[in-house]
XYZ file of C-alpha atoms in Angstrom:
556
model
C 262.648 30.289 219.613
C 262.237 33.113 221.651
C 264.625 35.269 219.578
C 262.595 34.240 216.826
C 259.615 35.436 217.643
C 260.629 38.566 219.106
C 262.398 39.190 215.687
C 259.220 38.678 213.942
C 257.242 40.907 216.570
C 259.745 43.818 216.142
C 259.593 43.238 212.250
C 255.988 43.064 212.370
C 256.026 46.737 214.511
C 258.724 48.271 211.954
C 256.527 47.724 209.357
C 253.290 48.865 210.406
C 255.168 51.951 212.084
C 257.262 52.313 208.458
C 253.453 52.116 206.983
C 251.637 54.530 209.166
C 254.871 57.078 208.598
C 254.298 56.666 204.561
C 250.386 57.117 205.088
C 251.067 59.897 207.826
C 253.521 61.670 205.136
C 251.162 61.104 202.680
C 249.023 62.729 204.403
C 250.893 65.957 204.812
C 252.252 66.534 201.389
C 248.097 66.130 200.511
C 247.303 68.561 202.954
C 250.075 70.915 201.908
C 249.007 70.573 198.635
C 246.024 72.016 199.354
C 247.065 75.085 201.086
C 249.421 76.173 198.119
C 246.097 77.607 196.789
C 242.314 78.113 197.078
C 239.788 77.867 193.967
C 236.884 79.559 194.672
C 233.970 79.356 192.510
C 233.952 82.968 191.463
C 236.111 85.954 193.266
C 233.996 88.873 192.620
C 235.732 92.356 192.605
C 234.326 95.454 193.823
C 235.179 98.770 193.015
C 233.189 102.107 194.634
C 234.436 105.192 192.482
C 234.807 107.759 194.964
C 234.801 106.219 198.601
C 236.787 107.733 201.492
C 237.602 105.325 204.073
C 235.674 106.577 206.894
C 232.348 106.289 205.103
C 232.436 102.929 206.580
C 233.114 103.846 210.168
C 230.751 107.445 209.675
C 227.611 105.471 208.830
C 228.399 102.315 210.269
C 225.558 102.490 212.725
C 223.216 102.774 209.831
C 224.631 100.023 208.259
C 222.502 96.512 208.067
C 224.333 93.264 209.212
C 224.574 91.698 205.922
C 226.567 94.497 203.768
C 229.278 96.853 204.546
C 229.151 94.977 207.938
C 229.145 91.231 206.794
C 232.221 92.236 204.884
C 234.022 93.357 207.982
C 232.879 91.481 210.751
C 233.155 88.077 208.557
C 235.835 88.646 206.713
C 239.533 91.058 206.731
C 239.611 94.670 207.414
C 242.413 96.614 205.813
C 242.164 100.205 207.749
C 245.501 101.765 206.617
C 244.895 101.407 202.751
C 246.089 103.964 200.396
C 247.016 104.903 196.718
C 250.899 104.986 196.299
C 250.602 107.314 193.282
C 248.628 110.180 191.634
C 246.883 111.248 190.003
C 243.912 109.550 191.576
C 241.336 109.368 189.128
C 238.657 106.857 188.130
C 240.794 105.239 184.888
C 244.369 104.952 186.979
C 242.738 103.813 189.625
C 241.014 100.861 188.096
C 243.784 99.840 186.045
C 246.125 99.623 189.235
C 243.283 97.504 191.156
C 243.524 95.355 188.201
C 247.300 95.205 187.525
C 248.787 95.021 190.847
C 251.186 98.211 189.986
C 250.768 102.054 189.600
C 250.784 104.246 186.251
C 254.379 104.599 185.698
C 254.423 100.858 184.856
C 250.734 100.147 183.530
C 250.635 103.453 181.294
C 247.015 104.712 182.138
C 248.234 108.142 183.870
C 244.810 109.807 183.987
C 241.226 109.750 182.616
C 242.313 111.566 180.027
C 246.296 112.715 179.299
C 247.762 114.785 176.243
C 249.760 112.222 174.195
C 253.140 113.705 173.113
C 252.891 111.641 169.752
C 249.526 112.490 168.401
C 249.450 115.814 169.898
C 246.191 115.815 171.179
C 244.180 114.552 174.362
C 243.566 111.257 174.626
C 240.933 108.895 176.605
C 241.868 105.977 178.696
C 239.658 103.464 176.944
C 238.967 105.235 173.712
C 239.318 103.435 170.679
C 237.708 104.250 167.303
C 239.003 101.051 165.521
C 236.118 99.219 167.236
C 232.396 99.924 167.357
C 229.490 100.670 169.460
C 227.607 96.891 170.312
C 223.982 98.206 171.606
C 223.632 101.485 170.510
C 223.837 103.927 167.336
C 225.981 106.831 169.619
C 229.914 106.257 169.676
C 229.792 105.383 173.366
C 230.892 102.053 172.667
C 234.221 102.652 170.899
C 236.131 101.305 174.012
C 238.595 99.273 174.249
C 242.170 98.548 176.861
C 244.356 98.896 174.443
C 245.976 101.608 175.872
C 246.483 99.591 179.679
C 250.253 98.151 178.825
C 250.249 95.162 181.555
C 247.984 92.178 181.882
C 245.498 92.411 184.812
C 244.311 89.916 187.345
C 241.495 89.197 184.923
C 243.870 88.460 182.087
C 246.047 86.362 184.210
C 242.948 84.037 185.598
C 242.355 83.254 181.880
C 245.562 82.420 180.734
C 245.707 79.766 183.763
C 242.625 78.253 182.952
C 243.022 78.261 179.223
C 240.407 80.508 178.863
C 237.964 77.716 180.536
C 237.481 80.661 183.315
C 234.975 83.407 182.572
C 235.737 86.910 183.227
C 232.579 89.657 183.156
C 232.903 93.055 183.948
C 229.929 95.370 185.125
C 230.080 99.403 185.444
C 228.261 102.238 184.716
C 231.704 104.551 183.217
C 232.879 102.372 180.396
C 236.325 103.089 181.980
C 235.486 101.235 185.048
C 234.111 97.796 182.969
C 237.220 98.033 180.365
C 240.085 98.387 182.355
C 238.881 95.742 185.251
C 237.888 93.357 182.231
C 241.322 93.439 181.223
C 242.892 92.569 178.191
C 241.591 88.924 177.926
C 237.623 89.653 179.254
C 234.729 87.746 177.762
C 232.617 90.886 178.204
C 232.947 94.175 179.435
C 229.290 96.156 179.835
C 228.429 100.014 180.814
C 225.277 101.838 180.801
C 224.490 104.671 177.976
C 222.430 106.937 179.247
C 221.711 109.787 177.247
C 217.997 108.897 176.082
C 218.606 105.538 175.491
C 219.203 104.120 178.874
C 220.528 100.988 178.296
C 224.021 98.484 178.381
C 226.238 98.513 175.915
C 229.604 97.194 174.829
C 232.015 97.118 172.297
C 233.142 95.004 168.890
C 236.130 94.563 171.245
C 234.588 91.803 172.583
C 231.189 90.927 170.606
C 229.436 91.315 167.294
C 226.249 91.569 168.983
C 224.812 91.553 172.537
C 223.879 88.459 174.466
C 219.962 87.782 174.485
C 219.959 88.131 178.163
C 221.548 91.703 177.542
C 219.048 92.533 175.088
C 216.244 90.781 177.565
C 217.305 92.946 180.349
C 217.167 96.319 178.509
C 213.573 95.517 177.179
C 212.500 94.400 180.532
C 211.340 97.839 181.458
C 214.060 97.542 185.094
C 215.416 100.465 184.169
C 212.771 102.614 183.275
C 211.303 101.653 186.768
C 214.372 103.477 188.144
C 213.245 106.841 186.912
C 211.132 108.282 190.377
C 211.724 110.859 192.791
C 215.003 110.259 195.003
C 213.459 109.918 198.816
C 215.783 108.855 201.650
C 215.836 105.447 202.674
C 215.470 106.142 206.704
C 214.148 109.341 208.461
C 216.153 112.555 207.160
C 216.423 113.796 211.057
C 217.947 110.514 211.946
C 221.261 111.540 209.423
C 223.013 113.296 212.221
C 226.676 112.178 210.223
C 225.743 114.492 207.494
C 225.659 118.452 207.220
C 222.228 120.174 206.597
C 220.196 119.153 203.635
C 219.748 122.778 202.441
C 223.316 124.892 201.728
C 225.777 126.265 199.118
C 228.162 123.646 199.193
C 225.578 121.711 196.663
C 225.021 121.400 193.158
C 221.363 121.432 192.075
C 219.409 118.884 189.512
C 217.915 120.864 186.684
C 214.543 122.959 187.649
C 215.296 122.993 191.511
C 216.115 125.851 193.416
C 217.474 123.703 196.324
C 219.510 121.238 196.941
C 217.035 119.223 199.102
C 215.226 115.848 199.340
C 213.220 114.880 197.842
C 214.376 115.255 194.220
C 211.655 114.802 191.761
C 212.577 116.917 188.909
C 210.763 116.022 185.165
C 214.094 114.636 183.884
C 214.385 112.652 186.875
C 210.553 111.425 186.749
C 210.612 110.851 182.794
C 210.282 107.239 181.653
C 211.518 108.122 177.872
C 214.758 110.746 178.360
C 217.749 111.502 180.294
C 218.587 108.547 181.688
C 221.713 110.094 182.249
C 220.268 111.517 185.640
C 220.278 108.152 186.829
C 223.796 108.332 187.282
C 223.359 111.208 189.586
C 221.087 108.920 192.224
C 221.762 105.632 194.116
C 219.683 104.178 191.822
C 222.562 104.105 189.375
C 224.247 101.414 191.883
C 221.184 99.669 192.070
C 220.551 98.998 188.492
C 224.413 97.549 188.357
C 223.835 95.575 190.875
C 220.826 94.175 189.083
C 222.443 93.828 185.778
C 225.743 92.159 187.684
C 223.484 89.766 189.295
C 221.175 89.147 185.784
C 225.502 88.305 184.340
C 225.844 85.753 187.434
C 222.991 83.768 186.642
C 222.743 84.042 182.636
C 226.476 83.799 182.330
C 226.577 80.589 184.743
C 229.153 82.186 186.757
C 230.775 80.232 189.566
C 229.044 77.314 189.034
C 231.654 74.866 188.552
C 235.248 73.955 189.572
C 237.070 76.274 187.415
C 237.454 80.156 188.913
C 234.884 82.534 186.941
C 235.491 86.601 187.865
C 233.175 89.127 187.917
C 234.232 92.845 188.141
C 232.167 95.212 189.398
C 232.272 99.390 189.919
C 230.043 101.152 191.170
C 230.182 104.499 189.870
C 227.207 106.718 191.282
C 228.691 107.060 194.225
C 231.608 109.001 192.210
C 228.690 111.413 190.436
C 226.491 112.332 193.637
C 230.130 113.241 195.354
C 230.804 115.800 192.561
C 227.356 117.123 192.618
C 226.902 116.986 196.191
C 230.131 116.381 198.537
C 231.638 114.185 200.780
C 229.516 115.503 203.878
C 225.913 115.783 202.035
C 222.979 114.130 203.138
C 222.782 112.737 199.540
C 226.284 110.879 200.191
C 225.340 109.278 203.114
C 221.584 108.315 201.861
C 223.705 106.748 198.561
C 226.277 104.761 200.810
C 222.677 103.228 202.997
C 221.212 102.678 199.826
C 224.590 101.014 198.313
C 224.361 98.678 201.745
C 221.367 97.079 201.323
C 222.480 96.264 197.193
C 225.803 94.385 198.546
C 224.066 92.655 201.044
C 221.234 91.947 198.166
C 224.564 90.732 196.213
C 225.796 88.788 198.958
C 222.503 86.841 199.723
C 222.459 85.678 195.935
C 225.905 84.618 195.829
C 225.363 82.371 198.904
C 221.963 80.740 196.817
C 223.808 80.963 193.360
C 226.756 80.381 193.975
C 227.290 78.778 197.566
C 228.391 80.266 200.685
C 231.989 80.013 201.058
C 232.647 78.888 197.802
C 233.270 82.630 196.726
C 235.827 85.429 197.102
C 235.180 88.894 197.480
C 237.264 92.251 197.816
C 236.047 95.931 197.985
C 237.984 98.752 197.194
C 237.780 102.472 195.735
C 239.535 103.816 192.916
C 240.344 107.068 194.906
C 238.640 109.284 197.491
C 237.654 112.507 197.916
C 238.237 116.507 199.460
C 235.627 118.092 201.535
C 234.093 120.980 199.790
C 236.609 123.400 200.588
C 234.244 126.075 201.242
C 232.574 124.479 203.191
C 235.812 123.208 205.046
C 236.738 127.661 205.254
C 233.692 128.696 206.733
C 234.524 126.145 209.257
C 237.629 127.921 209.667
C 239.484 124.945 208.190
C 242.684 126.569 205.703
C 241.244 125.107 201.845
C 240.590 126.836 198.910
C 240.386 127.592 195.568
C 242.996 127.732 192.685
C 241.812 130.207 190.394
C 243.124 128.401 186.981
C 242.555 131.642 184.767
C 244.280 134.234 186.259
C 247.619 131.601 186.991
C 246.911 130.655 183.093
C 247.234 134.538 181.881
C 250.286 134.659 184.153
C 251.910 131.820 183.172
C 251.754 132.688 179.382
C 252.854 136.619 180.309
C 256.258 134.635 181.646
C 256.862 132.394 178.913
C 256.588 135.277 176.525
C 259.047 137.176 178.574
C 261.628 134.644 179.101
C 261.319 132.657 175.936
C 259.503 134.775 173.518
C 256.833 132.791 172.864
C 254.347 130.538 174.481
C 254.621 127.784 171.660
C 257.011 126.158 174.179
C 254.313 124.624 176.238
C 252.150 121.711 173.769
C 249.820 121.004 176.514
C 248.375 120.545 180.014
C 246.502 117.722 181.787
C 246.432 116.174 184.956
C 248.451 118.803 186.529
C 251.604 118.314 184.110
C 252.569 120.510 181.673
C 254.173 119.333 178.374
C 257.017 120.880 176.433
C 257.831 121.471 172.880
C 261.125 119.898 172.253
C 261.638 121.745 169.119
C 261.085 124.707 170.112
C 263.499 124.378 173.142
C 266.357 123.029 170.450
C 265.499 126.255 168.382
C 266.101 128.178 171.659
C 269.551 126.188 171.974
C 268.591 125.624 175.621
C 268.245 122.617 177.745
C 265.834 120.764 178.097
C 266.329 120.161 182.343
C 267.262 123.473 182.653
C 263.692 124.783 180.982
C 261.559 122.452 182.925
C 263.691 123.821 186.040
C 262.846 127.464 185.199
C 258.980 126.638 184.449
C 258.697 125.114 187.904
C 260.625 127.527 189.690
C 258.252 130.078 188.012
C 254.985 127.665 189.054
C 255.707 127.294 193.026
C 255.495 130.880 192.950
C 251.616 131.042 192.351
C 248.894 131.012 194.525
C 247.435 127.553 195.746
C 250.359 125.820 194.391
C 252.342 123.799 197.252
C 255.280 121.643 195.354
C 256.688 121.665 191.507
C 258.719 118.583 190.257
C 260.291 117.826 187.130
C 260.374 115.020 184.619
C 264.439 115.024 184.945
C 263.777 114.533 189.007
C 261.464 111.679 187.819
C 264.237 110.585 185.762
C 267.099 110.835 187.558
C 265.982 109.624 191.170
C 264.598 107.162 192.906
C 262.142 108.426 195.488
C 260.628 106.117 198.632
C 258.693 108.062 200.827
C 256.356 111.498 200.817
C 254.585 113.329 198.019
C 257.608 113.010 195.757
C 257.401 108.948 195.892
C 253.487 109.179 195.216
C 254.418 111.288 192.168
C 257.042 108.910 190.804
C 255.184 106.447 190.972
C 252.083 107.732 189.031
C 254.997 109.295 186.097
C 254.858 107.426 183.435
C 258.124 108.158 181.115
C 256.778 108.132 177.517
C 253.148 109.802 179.017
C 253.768 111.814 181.558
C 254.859 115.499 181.441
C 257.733 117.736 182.006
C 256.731 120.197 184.766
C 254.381 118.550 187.496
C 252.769 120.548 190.113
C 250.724 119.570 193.347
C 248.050 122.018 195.278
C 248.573 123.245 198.734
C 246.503 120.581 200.909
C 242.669 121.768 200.989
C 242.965 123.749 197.715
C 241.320 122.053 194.553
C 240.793 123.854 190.990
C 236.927 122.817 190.841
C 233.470 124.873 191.037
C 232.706 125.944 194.298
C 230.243 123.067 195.088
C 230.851 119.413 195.215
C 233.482 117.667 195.966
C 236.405 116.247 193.510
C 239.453 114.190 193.973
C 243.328 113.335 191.582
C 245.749 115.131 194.154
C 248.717 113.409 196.231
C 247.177 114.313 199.399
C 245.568 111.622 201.949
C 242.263 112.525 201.385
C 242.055 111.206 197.611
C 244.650 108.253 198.702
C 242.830 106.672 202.031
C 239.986 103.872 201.037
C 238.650 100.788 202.096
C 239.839 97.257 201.418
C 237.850 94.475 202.506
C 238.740 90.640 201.813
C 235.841 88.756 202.323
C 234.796 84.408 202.014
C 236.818 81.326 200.210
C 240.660 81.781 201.863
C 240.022 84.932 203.842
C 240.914 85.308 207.246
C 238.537 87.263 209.685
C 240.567 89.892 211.528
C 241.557 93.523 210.533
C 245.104 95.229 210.601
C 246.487 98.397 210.617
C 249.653 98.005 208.719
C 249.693 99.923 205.534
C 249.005 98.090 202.376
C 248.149 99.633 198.850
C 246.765 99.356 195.866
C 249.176 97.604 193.665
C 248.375 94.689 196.460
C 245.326 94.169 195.766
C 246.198 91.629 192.402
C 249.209 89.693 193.606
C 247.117 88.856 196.453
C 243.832 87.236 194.774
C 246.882 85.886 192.192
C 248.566 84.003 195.333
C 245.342 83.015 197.040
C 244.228 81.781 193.841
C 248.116 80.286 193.019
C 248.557 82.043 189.855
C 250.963 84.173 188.438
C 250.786 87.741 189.414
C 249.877 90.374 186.487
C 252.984 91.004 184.637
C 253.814 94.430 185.342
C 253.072 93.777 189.301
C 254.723 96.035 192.014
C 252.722 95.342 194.903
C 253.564 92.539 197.429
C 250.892 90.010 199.018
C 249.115 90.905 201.927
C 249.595 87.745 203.734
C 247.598 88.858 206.686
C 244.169 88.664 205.047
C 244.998 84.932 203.891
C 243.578 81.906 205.691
């Protein structure tokens, strides 16, 4: 009897234990389930044309807790974050945000490139078999036809069967297009001229949205056109040089670069809006108009992941006009502050807090005006473009009779004629060698590559690596050259940006809400890593032209 019922007892345990195992197991494969990937509401992607990294740490005590700062101390610092490739434009760099690789494999090798086929220059997102939505002007003949490789964007709607919206938001049509992907439900950029408005593209409409319309009847950007003052105290912007120099381009009508700037085109309410660009109020009015998207769109508010892309590109125009160390620069990056934290604030009401995703990036930095950076006794300078030009075309005469050899030059590439060198009966390699023999030789020029080094080897490391990897081998050129470090062919104010050197490649990345760890590292990571990680927090597939690897640091 006692047997019995000690059988029964130890059946009676081996069950419930068996149970509890299944439920406990259960358990586990439902809580790995969940960790395979996040879905946030919305993942928001932020792009600031033009920002060096250490604009975050150089104003950071001007910062208020609930931008720049919220981003960093809440969510994942990335302080070692470059471009692998150049040039490093505006266009290039968007598209390799977007498609999680680099120009030799995505195709959009500058702003603006010669194309070998049509023999002419070409624009990243130019494309005159669509039309202008929102205006009468050709601005609007945009489209990414010419980006070869899904993006992000693309990717997020082919998971969700196009149930997952994707806006994108930019002043340069360039940095709404090539964000927006191939796949976008609407890509919108400002035309400023004297319209002052947003606009798209048949691309993606017939007509704009009502809200659209709405928004440029409301009179909001009209109310944008007043005199640029400084946000704080001008004495208190010790991170900045002086407010009155000749490192600094001047609005029309002034005879100084100084605040405030209340010029008649600035102060009109019915011309140039294109000034706009020029100010901080530029940001502001995308932030406005991404935030009017949120809300009229219904972004984020249900289960399935919506995107919305936005660059801000006035930072980008106040660097050219201005610098890197102006007081306009660092009044713009205060000013940009308090419209991400504005941002922030209504995604947490909108949308929810913690229910979103957010990364910030650039889509290249920026040189400090070189003459400023000689009369601190710092080596930079200037490449004087016309003199090298008349001596370049003295040598091709003299060595190959002619200077119908070269077709073209952009982005620091020149392009050869390959019928001219078959008429020669020379070869091609051994031309292109000559050429860039002939270019090191020439003042302000550091390094010369060619497109058979491109071709025939596989670089990892350096400025030859960076190179490769922005070389694109149906759009790039034959004979490549890079500037001496410091040396930029640009007017002799303002700052500008597209070289190799770590001063156009080092820029924030910030990971920020639904999946992100808080912490910060100091490994490098770059820019093709951007998309594959949003794809694996988000567990799709990556872009399909994807180089970059995960950054599995900056995922919770």
């Amino acid at each position: 009897m006692r047997k019995t019922n000690l059988l029964v007892i130890l059946l009676v345990l081996f069950t419930a234990s068996s149970s509890l195992a299944q439920r406990k197991g259960k358990n586990v494969t439902l809580e790995k389930s969940k960790q395979i990937a996040q879905s946030p509401k919305l993942v928001v992607g932020i792009v600031v044309d033009q920002m060096r990294y250490d604009y975050l740490t150089r104003f950071w005590n001007h910062y208020g807790e609930g931008g720049f700062k919220r981003l960093i101390n809440d969510g994942f610092n990335c302080k070692d974050h470059h471009f692998n490739y150049a040039p490093t434009s505006t266009g290039p760099g968007h598209a390799s945000v977007y498609t999680g690789t680099t120009p030799a494999t995505h195709g959009i090798v500058g702003n603006n490139w010669y194309d070998k086929i049509q023999d002419k220059s070409v624009y990243c997102a130019g494309d005159d078999t669509y039309q202008s939505v929102g205006t009468s002007s050709d601005a609007g003949e945009m489209s990414p036809h010419r980006m070869l490789t899904t993006t992000i964007t693309d990717q997020l709607r082919l998971h969700t069967q196009k149930r997952g919206k994707v806006i994108a938001v930019s002043l340069k049509d360039r940095g709404a297009v090539l964000p927006g992907g191939h796949a976008a439900n609407a890509a919108y950029w400002f035309e400023g001229a004297d319209e002052g408005k947003w606009i798209s593209s048949t691309y993606y409409m017939k007509q704009l949205p009502k809200w659209v319309t709405d928004f440029n009847e409301s009179g909001k950007i009209k109310a944008y056109k007043k005199a640029w003052t400084t946000l704080k105290d001008i004495n208190l912007y010790l991170e900045s040089g002086s407010d009155n120099n000749s490192y600094e381009g001047l609005f029309e009508d002034e005879t100084t670069p100084t605040f405030p700037h209340s010029t008649p085109n600035l102060l009109s309410k019915e011309k140039d809006f294109e000034i706009l660009k020029y100010t901080p109020y530029g940001n502001s009015i995308t932030a406005d108009f991404a935030l009017e998207a949120l809300e009229k769109e219904n972004l984020g508010t249900d289960a399935i992941t919506d995107f919305l892309a936005i660059s801000f590109s006035s930072t980008d125009y106040i660097g050219h006009k201005f610098g890197v160390n102006s007081k306009e620069i660092q009044d713009t990056y205060l000013r940009l502050d308090v419209d991400l934290e504005q941002i922030l604030n209504t995604l947490d009401q909108k949308v929810g807090e913690g229910q979103y995703t957010v990364f910030l990036t650039a889509d290249h930095g920026a040189i400090n005006v070189p003459a400023y950076l000689n009369d601190q006794k710092i080596p930079a300078g200037y490449v004087e473009m016309d003199a090298n030009k008349e001596k370049f075309d003295q040598f091709l005469k003299y060595k190959y009779g002619t200077t119908d050899i070269v077709k073209g030059n952009s982005n620091h590439q020149y392009f050869l004629d390959r019928k001219v060198i078959d008429n020669l009966d020379m070869d091609l390699d051994h031309v292109q060698e000559e050429i860039a023999f002939e270019l090191l030789g020439y003042e302000g020029i550091a390094k010369t590559y060619t497109g058979y080094q491109m071709w025939q080897n596989e670089y990892i490391k350096g400025i030859p690596s960076i190179i490769q990897n922005g070389w694109n081998q149906k759009r790039s050129g034959d004979v490549i050259y890079v500037y001496k470090p410091g040396f930029i062919s640009y007017p002799k104010t303002g700052s500008t940006h597209g070289s190799p050197m770590i001063y156009d490649t080092h820029v924030p990345l910030l990971f920020f809400g639904n999946g992100i760890k808080k912490g910060s590292t100091t490994n490098r990571t770059e820019i093709p890593d951007i998309a594959p990680t949003i794809a694996t927090l988000l567990g799709i597939a990556f872009p399909n032209g994807t180089t970059g690897k995960p950054i599995g640091e900056v995922l919770d």
